[in-house]
Amino acid sequence: VAVIPTGKNAINGSYKDHPILLANYQGEQYAIIGISLSTEAGEEDFTLNLSSGENVIIRFQVEAKTYTEQHLNITNNRQVNPNAEDMVRINRERNEMDNAFSSWDDSLVPIFEMYPPVDGVRSSSFGLRRFFNGQARNPHSGMDIAADEGAPIYAPAPGKILATGNYFFNGNTIILDHGHGLISLYCHMNTIDVEVGALVNTGDQIGKVGQTGRVTGPHLHWSINLNNTRVDPALFLAD
C-alpha cells in the first residue's frame, strides 16, 4: 500500500483506471493506493482531479520485494486442474466477485485500523508464491487464519455486506464493503450469518470458520482489496 501526501485538496483521483481512496489526516490529504503483487519495481504515477478542473499527476517509487514459497498438496485434483464444466462456473464466479471488488460507496466512511476477524494462528501470509501439487499458481492474495471449525468470525471494521455466495475455490464467502474502494473478503466459511445489504459494526459476528472450497483444513482466508487490488491485511491490523 502506498500512502502518499498529495499536497493538494483533490476531489478524486485514479490509478491504473481505478478510483483511489483520498483521506485527510491532521489537515493534510493523502492518497492511499493498493499496489498489485504483479507490479514491477520502478516509477508509478496516479492522477488527481482538483475542484478547479485541473488534473495533476503525482509520481512515486515502488521498491522490490521477494516473497517466500509455499507447497501444498490438494487431494481433490479438480481443485487444482478444473475441468471444462468447472471453468464455466469459475469464470462466472470470478465476474461476480470482480464486480463486487470494483464497488465504490461514498456513503461509508472507511476505518484503517482493523481487528482480527477470528482468533487463531496466522498460518499463511500474504504474497506467498504458491504451488499446488507441484504446480505453480497465483500468489496468496490474503491472510489465512487457522481456527477450529465453527469458530465465530467477526467484522474487523464497520461496513455493509456487499455479496455472499458459495464459490468453487473460495467456498462459502462474504464480501464486506468498508467504503471508498476498501473491501474485505472472507472465504471457506462453514456458515454465513448475514444477508446482503446488512450494515455491520466492528465485532459483529458474520459467520463461522469452515473448510469449504479449496482447503487443506478449517481456516479463514481473509483478503483486503483497495482500488480493486489485493493488499496485505496485516497492514491494517491494530495489533
mmCIF file of C-alpha atoms in Angstrom:
data_model
loop_
_atom_site.group_PDB
_atom_site.id
_atom_site.type_symbol
_atom_site.label_atom_id
_atom_site.label_comp_id
_atom_site.label_asym_id
_atom_site.label_seq_id
_atom_site.Cartn_x
_atom_site.Cartn_y
_atom_site.Cartn_z
ATOM 1 C CA VAL A 1 0.000 0.000 0.000
ATOM 2 C CA ALA A 2 1.313 3.432 -0.963
ATOM 3 C CA VAL A 3 0.386 6.259 1.427
ATOM 4 C CA ILE A 4 1.299 9.492 -0.329
ATOM 5 C CA PRO A 5 0.673 13.103 0.725
ATOM 6 C CA THR A 6 -0.900 14.845 -2.243
ATOM 7 C CA GLY A 7 -0.066 18.424 -1.260
ATOM 8 C CA LYS A 8 -3.477 19.275 -2.700
ATOM 9 C CA ASN A 9 -7.147 19.188 -1.854
ATOM 10 C CA ALA A 10 -8.298 16.982 -4.697
ATOM 11 C CA ILE A 11 -11.921 15.915 -5.140
ATOM 12 C CA ASN A 12 -10.973 12.483 -6.520
ATOM 13 C CA GLY A 13 -8.162 10.565 -8.187
ATOM 14 C CA SER A 14 -7.322 7.417 -10.138
ATOM 15 C CA TYR A 15 -4.555 4.832 -10.504
ATOM 16 C CA LYS A 16 -4.494 2.327 -13.379
ATOM 17 C CA ASP A 17 -8.057 3.337 -14.334
ATOM 18 C CA HIS A 18 -9.457 2.676 -10.842
ATOM 19 C CA PRO A 19 -10.632 5.380 -8.407
ATOM 20 C CA ILE A 20 -8.399 5.780 -5.361
ATOM 21 C CA LEU A 21 -9.121 6.498 -1.724
ATOM 22 C CA LEU A 22 -8.294 10.017 -0.541
ATOM 23 C CA ALA A 23 -8.168 10.656 3.202
ATOM 24 C CA ASN A 24 -7.458 13.685 5.366
ATOM 25 C CA TYR A 25 -5.134 13.318 8.352
ATOM 26 C CA GLN A 26 -4.085 16.218 10.586
ATOM 27 C CA GLY A 27 -5.068 18.741 7.936
ATOM 28 C CA GLU A 28 -3.237 17.034 5.067
ATOM 29 C CA GLN A 29 -4.694 14.974 2.233
ATOM 30 C CA TYR A 30 -3.239 11.542 1.462
ATOM 31 C CA ALA A 31 -3.747 9.130 -1.410
ATOM 32 C CA ILE A 32 -3.973 5.531 -0.129
ATOM 33 C CA ILE A 33 -3.317 3.213 -3.065
ATOM 34 C CA GLY A 34 -3.220 -0.572 -3.356
ATOM 35 C CA ILE A 35 -0.221 -1.846 -5.345
ATOM 36 C CA SER A 36 -0.631 -5.184 -7.158
ATOM 37 C CA LEU A 37 1.781 -8.048 -6.473
ATOM 38 C CA SER A 38 2.446 -8.126 -10.223
ATOM 39 C CA THR A 39 3.709 -4.518 -10.240
ATOM 40 C CA GLU A 40 7.423 -4.353 -11.027
ATOM 41 C CA ALA A 41 9.842 -2.135 -9.137
ATOM 42 C CA GLY A 42 10.133 1.333 -10.603
ATOM 43 C CA GLU A 43 8.222 4.567 -11.052
ATOM 44 C CA GLU A 44 4.434 4.653 -10.925
ATOM 45 C CA ASP A 45 2.005 7.570 -11.096
ATOM 46 C CA PHE A 46 -1.580 8.476 -10.285
ATOM 47 C CA THR A 47 -3.874 11.317 -11.306
ATOM 48 C CA LEU A 48 -5.658 13.825 -9.083
ATOM 49 C CA ASN A 49 -8.677 15.861 -10.168
ATOM 50 C CA LEU A 50 -8.883 19.266 -8.496
ATOM 51 C CA SER A 51 -12.006 21.363 -7.903
ATOM 52 C CA SER A 52 -10.616 23.906 -10.387
ATOM 53 C CA GLY A 53 -10.890 21.292 -13.138
ATOM 54 C CA GLU A 54 -7.121 20.877 -13.291
ATOM 55 C CA ASN A 55 -5.587 17.393 -13.449
ATOM 56 C CA VAL A 56 -2.336 16.731 -11.570
ATOM 57 C CA ILE A 57 -0.050 13.711 -11.975
ATOM 58 C CA ILE A 58 1.947 12.566 -8.928
ATOM 59 C CA ARG A 59 4.772 10.037 -9.241
ATOM 60 C CA PHE A 60 6.120 7.608 -6.659
ATOM 61 C CA GLN A 61 8.599 4.727 -6.486
ATOM 62 C CA VAL A 62 7.744 1.049 -5.925
ATOM 63 C CA GLU A 63 10.512 -0.986 -4.302
ATOM 64 C CA ALA A 64 11.223 -4.661 -4.999
ATOM 65 C CA LYS A 65 10.077 -7.304 -2.507
ATOM 66 C CA THR A 66 10.655 -11.060 -2.523
ATOM 67 C CA TYR A 67 8.069 -13.411 -1.048
ATOM 68 C CA THR A 68 8.691 -16.968 0.127
ATOM 69 C CA GLU A 69 7.254 -20.145 -1.423
ATOM 70 C CA GLN A 70 4.572 -22.472 -0.074
ATOM 71 C CA HIS A 71 3.918 -26.017 -1.351
ATOM 72 C CA LEU A 72 0.506 -27.599 -0.661
ATOM 73 C CA ASN A 73 -0.987 -30.978 -1.528
ATOM 74 C CA ILE A 74 -4.672 -30.973 -2.526
ATOM 75 C CA THR A 75 -6.435 -34.357 -2.587
ATOM 76 C CA ASN A 76 -9.227 -33.219 -4.927
ATOM 77 C CA ASN A 77 -7.375 -32.826 -8.236
ATOM 78 C CA ARG A 78 -10.263 -30.848 -9.757
ATOM 79 C CA GLN A 79 -9.456 -28.099 -7.252
ATOM 80 C CA VAL A 80 -6.009 -27.906 -8.909
ATOM 81 C CA ASN A 81 -6.910 -28.705 -12.539
ATOM 82 C CA PRO A 82 -10.620 -27.874 -13.027
ATOM 83 C CA ASN A 83 -12.498 -29.483 -15.911
ATOM 84 C CA ALA A 84 -14.365 -27.565 -18.626
ATOM 85 C CA GLU A 85 -17.641 -27.537 -16.662
ATOM 86 C CA ASP A 86 -15.810 -26.245 -13.588
ATOM 87 C CA MET A 87 -14.239 -23.459 -15.646
ATOM 88 C CA VAL A 88 -17.656 -22.191 -16.723
ATOM 89 C CA ARG A 89 -18.615 -21.874 -13.063
ATOM 90 C CA ILE A 90 -15.227 -20.400 -12.058
ATOM 91 C CA ASN A 91 -15.378 -17.719 -14.775
ATOM 92 C CA ARG A 92 -18.950 -16.769 -13.821
ATOM 93 C CA GLU A 93 -17.988 -16.507 -10.150
ATOM 94 C CA ARG A 94 -14.865 -14.514 -10.979
ATOM 95 C CA ASN A 95 -17.003 -11.970 -12.835
ATOM 96 C CA GLU A 96 -19.373 -11.718 -9.863
ATOM 97 C CA MET A 97 -16.513 -11.090 -7.450
ATOM 98 C CA ASP A 98 -14.735 -8.656 -9.786
ATOM 99 C CA ASN A 99 -17.936 -6.612 -9.996
ATOM 100 C CA ALA A 100 -18.129 -6.546 -6.200
ATOM 101 C CA PHE A 101 -14.472 -5.553 -5.785
ATOM 102 C CA SER A 102 -14.945 -2.620 -8.163
ATOM 103 C CA SER A 103 -17.717 -1.196 -5.964
ATOM 104 C CA TRP A 104 -17.392 2.390 -4.746
ATOM 105 C CA ASP A 105 -19.640 3.573 -1.890
ATOM 106 C CA ASP A 106 -19.300 7.215 -0.824
ATOM 107 C CA SER A 107 -21.815 6.759 1.978
ATOM 108 C CA LEU A 108 -19.463 4.541 4.021
ATOM 109 C CA VAL A 109 -16.501 6.025 5.887
ATOM 110 C CA PRO A 110 -13.534 3.614 5.832
ATOM 111 C CA ILE A 111 -11.619 2.798 9.019
ATOM 112 C CA PHE A 112 -7.991 1.751 8.550
ATOM 113 C CA GLU A 113 -7.350 0.257 11.994
ATOM 114 C CA MET A 114 -8.969 -3.182 11.913
ATOM 115 C CA TYR A 115 -9.211 -6.055 14.374
ATOM 116 C CA PRO A 116 -8.534 -9.729 13.557
ATOM 117 C CA PRO A 117 -11.759 -11.289 12.216
ATOM 118 C CA VAL A 118 -11.123 -14.583 14.052
ATOM 119 C CA ASP A 119 -8.972 -15.825 16.929
ATOM 120 C CA GLY A 120 -6.404 -18.262 15.594
ATOM 121 C CA VAL A 121 -2.952 -18.913 14.174
ATOM 122 C CA ARG A 122 -1.966 -16.829 11.146
ATOM 123 C CA SER A 123 -0.830 -19.781 9.083
ATOM 124 C CA SER A 124 -0.206 -18.373 5.601
ATOM 125 C CA SER A 125 0.831 -14.817 4.895
ATOM 126 C CA PHE A 126 0.046 -12.512 2.016
ATOM 127 C CA GLY A 127 2.224 -12.830 -1.100
ATOM 128 C CA LEU A 128 3.382 -16.437 -0.686
ATOM 129 C CA ARG A 129 4.342 -17.947 -4.048
ATOM 130 C CA ARG A 130 2.060 -20.967 -4.072
ATOM 131 C CA PHE A 131 2.435 -24.427 -5.575
ATOM 132 C CA PHE A 132 -0.491 -26.874 -5.529
ATOM 133 C CA ASN A 133 0.532 -30.493 -6.104
ATOM 134 C CA GLY A 134 3.807 -29.201 -7.520
ATOM 135 C CA GLN A 135 2.147 -26.785 -9.968
ATOM 136 C CA ALA A 136 2.751 -23.034 -9.727
ATOM 137 C CA ARG A 137 -0.364 -20.940 -9.107
ATOM 138 C CA ASN A 138 -1.148 -17.297 -8.311
ATOM 139 C CA PRO A 139 0.494 -15.849 -5.175
ATOM 140 C CA HIS A 140 -1.512 -15.931 -1.970
ATOM 141 C CA SER A 141 -3.759 -12.870 -2.034
ATOM 142 C CA GLY A 142 -4.750 -12.723 1.626
ATOM 143 C CA MET A 143 -4.081 -13.956 5.156
ATOM 144 C CA ASP A 144 -5.029 -17.445 6.344
ATOM 145 C CA ILE A 145 -6.045 -17.783 9.993
ATOM 146 C CA ALA A 146 -6.307 -21.378 11.211
ATOM 147 C CA ALA A 147 -9.085 -21.986 13.753
ATOM 148 C CA ASP A 148 -11.461 -24.733 14.825
ATOM 149 C CA GLU A 149 -14.432 -25.375 12.592
ATOM 150 C CA GLY A 150 -17.388 -23.389 13.875
ATOM 151 C CA ALA A 151 -15.282 -20.645 15.498
ATOM 152 C CA PRO A 152 -17.013 -17.256 15.157
ATOM 153 C CA ILE A 153 -15.884 -14.770 12.509
ATOM 154 C CA TYR A 154 -16.320 -11.076 13.301
ATOM 155 C CA ALA A 155 -16.409 -7.929 11.204
ATOM 156 C CA PRO A 156 -12.963 -6.297 11.642
ATOM 157 C CA ALA A 157 -14.385 -2.832 10.918
ATOM 158 C CA PRO A 158 -17.783 -1.268 10.107
ATOM 159 C CA GLY A 159 -19.244 -1.829 6.662
ATOM 160 C CA LYS A 160 -22.056 -3.178 4.507
ATOM 161 C CA ILE A 161 -22.460 -6.762 3.281
ATOM 162 C CA LEU A 162 -21.899 -6.429 -0.450
ATOM 163 C CA ALA A 163 -22.194 -10.054 -1.599
ATOM 164 C CA THR A 164 -22.367 -13.639 -0.353
ATOM 165 C CA GLY A 165 -22.123 -16.965 -2.140
ATOM 166 C CA ASN A 166 -20.662 -20.435 -2.442
ATOM 167 C CA TYR A 167 -17.755 -20.380 -4.891
ATOM 168 C CA PHE A 168 -15.661 -23.149 -6.457
ATOM 169 C CA PHE A 169 -12.315 -22.182 -4.907
ATOM 170 C CA ASN A 170 -13.454 -19.913 -2.067
ATOM 171 C CA GLY A 171 -16.326 -21.983 -0.681
ATOM 172 C CA ASN A 172 -18.836 -20.060 1.428
ATOM 173 C CA THR A 173 -17.868 -16.413 1.024
ATOM 174 C CA ILE A 174 -18.728 -12.918 2.268
ATOM 175 C CA ILE A 175 -17.653 -9.640 0.671
ATOM 176 C CA LEU A 176 -17.806 -6.655 3.044
ATOM 177 C CA ASP A 177 -17.681 -3.058 1.759
ATOM 178 C CA HIS A 178 -15.992 -0.527 4.066
ATOM 179 C CA GLY A 179 -16.382 2.408 1.648
ATOM 180 C CA HIS A 180 -14.320 4.285 -0.944
ATOM 181 C CA GLY A 181 -12.958 1.115 -2.568
ATOM 182 C CA LEU A 182 -11.805 -0.547 0.686
ATOM 183 C CA ILE A 183 -13.414 -4.012 0.577
ATOM 184 C CA SER A 184 -12.730 -7.195 2.561
ATOM 185 C CA LEU A 185 -13.287 -10.861 1.647
ATOM 186 C CA TYR A 186 -13.940 -13.895 3.877
ATOM 187 C CA CYS A 187 -13.650 -17.426 2.430
ATOM 188 C CA HIS A 188 -14.044 -21.158 3.271
ATOM 189 C CA MET A 189 -16.728 -20.415 5.875
ATOM 190 C CA ASN A 190 -18.944 -23.051 7.468
ATOM 191 C CA THR A 191 -21.937 -20.742 7.777
ATOM 192 C CA ILE A 192 -22.804 -17.261 6.554
ATOM 193 C CA ASP A 193 -24.707 -15.425 9.284
ATOM 194 C CA VAL A 194 -25.556 -12.162 7.486
ATOM 195 C CA GLU A 195 -27.590 -11.066 4.472
ATOM 196 C CA VAL A 196 -26.629 -8.859 1.551
ATOM 197 C CA GLY A 197 -27.246 -5.190 2.345
ATOM 198 C CA ALA A 198 -26.895 -5.571 6.129
ATOM 199 C CA LEU A 199 -24.853 -2.931 7.964
ATOM 200 C CA VAL A 200 -22.373 -4.356 10.485
ATOM 201 C CA ASN A 201 -20.194 -2.806 13.166
ATOM 202 C CA THR A 202 -16.759 -3.829 14.403
ATOM 203 C CA GLY A 203 -17.131 -7.083 16.351
ATOM 204 C CA ASP A 204 -20.463 -8.186 14.887
ATOM 205 C CA GLN A 205 -20.474 -11.899 14.053
ATOM 206 C CA ILE A 206 -20.793 -12.506 10.310
ATOM 207 C CA GLY A 207 -20.206 -16.268 10.104
ATOM 208 C CA LYS A 208 -18.268 -19.298 11.329
ATOM 209 C CA VAL A 209 -14.983 -20.901 10.309
ATOM 210 C CA GLY A 210 -15.241 -23.857 7.947
ATOM 211 C CA GLN A 211 -13.362 -25.814 5.294
ATOM 212 C CA THR A 212 -15.430 -25.268 2.146
ATOM 213 C CA GLY A 213 -13.825 -24.773 -1.271
ATOM 214 C CA ARG A 214 -10.116 -25.462 -1.899
ATOM 215 C CA VAL A 215 -8.643 -26.082 1.546
ATOM 216 C CA THR A 216 -6.349 -28.404 3.481
ATOM 217 C CA GLY A 217 -8.198 -27.851 6.783
ATOM 218 C CA PRO A 218 -10.507 -25.445 8.625
ATOM 219 C CA HIS A 219 -9.404 -21.821 8.424
ATOM 220 C CA LEU A 220 -10.469 -18.340 7.370
ATOM 221 C CA HIS A 221 -8.964 -16.790 4.256
ATOM 222 C CA TRP A 222 -9.191 -13.020 4.760
ATOM 223 C CA SER A 223 -8.390 -10.562 1.966
ATOM 224 C CA ILE A 224 -8.330 -6.768 1.761
ATOM 225 C CA ASN A 225 -8.991 -5.019 -1.548
ATOM 226 C CA LEU A 226 -8.063 -1.409 -2.196
ATOM 227 C CA ASN A 227 -8.837 0.194 -5.595
ATOM 228 C CA ASN A 228 -9.680 -3.346 -6.827
ATOM 229 C CA THR A 229 -6.219 -4.616 -5.830
ATOM 230 C CA ARG A 230 -5.454 -7.315 -3.247
ATOM 231 C CA VAL A 231 -3.207 -5.940 -0.500
ATOM 232 C CA ASP A 232 -1.738 -7.311 2.727
ATOM 233 C CA PRO A 233 -4.368 -7.439 5.524
ATOM 234 C CA ALA A 234 -1.587 -7.300 8.144
ATOM 235 C CA LEU A 235 -1.027 -3.633 7.226
ATOM 236 C CA PHE A 236 -4.489 -2.802 8.588
ATOM 237 C CA LEU A 237 -4.405 -4.780 11.851
ATOM 238 C CA ALA A 238 -4.487 -2.755 15.053
ATOM 239 C CA ASP A 239 -2.170 -5.300 16.727
#
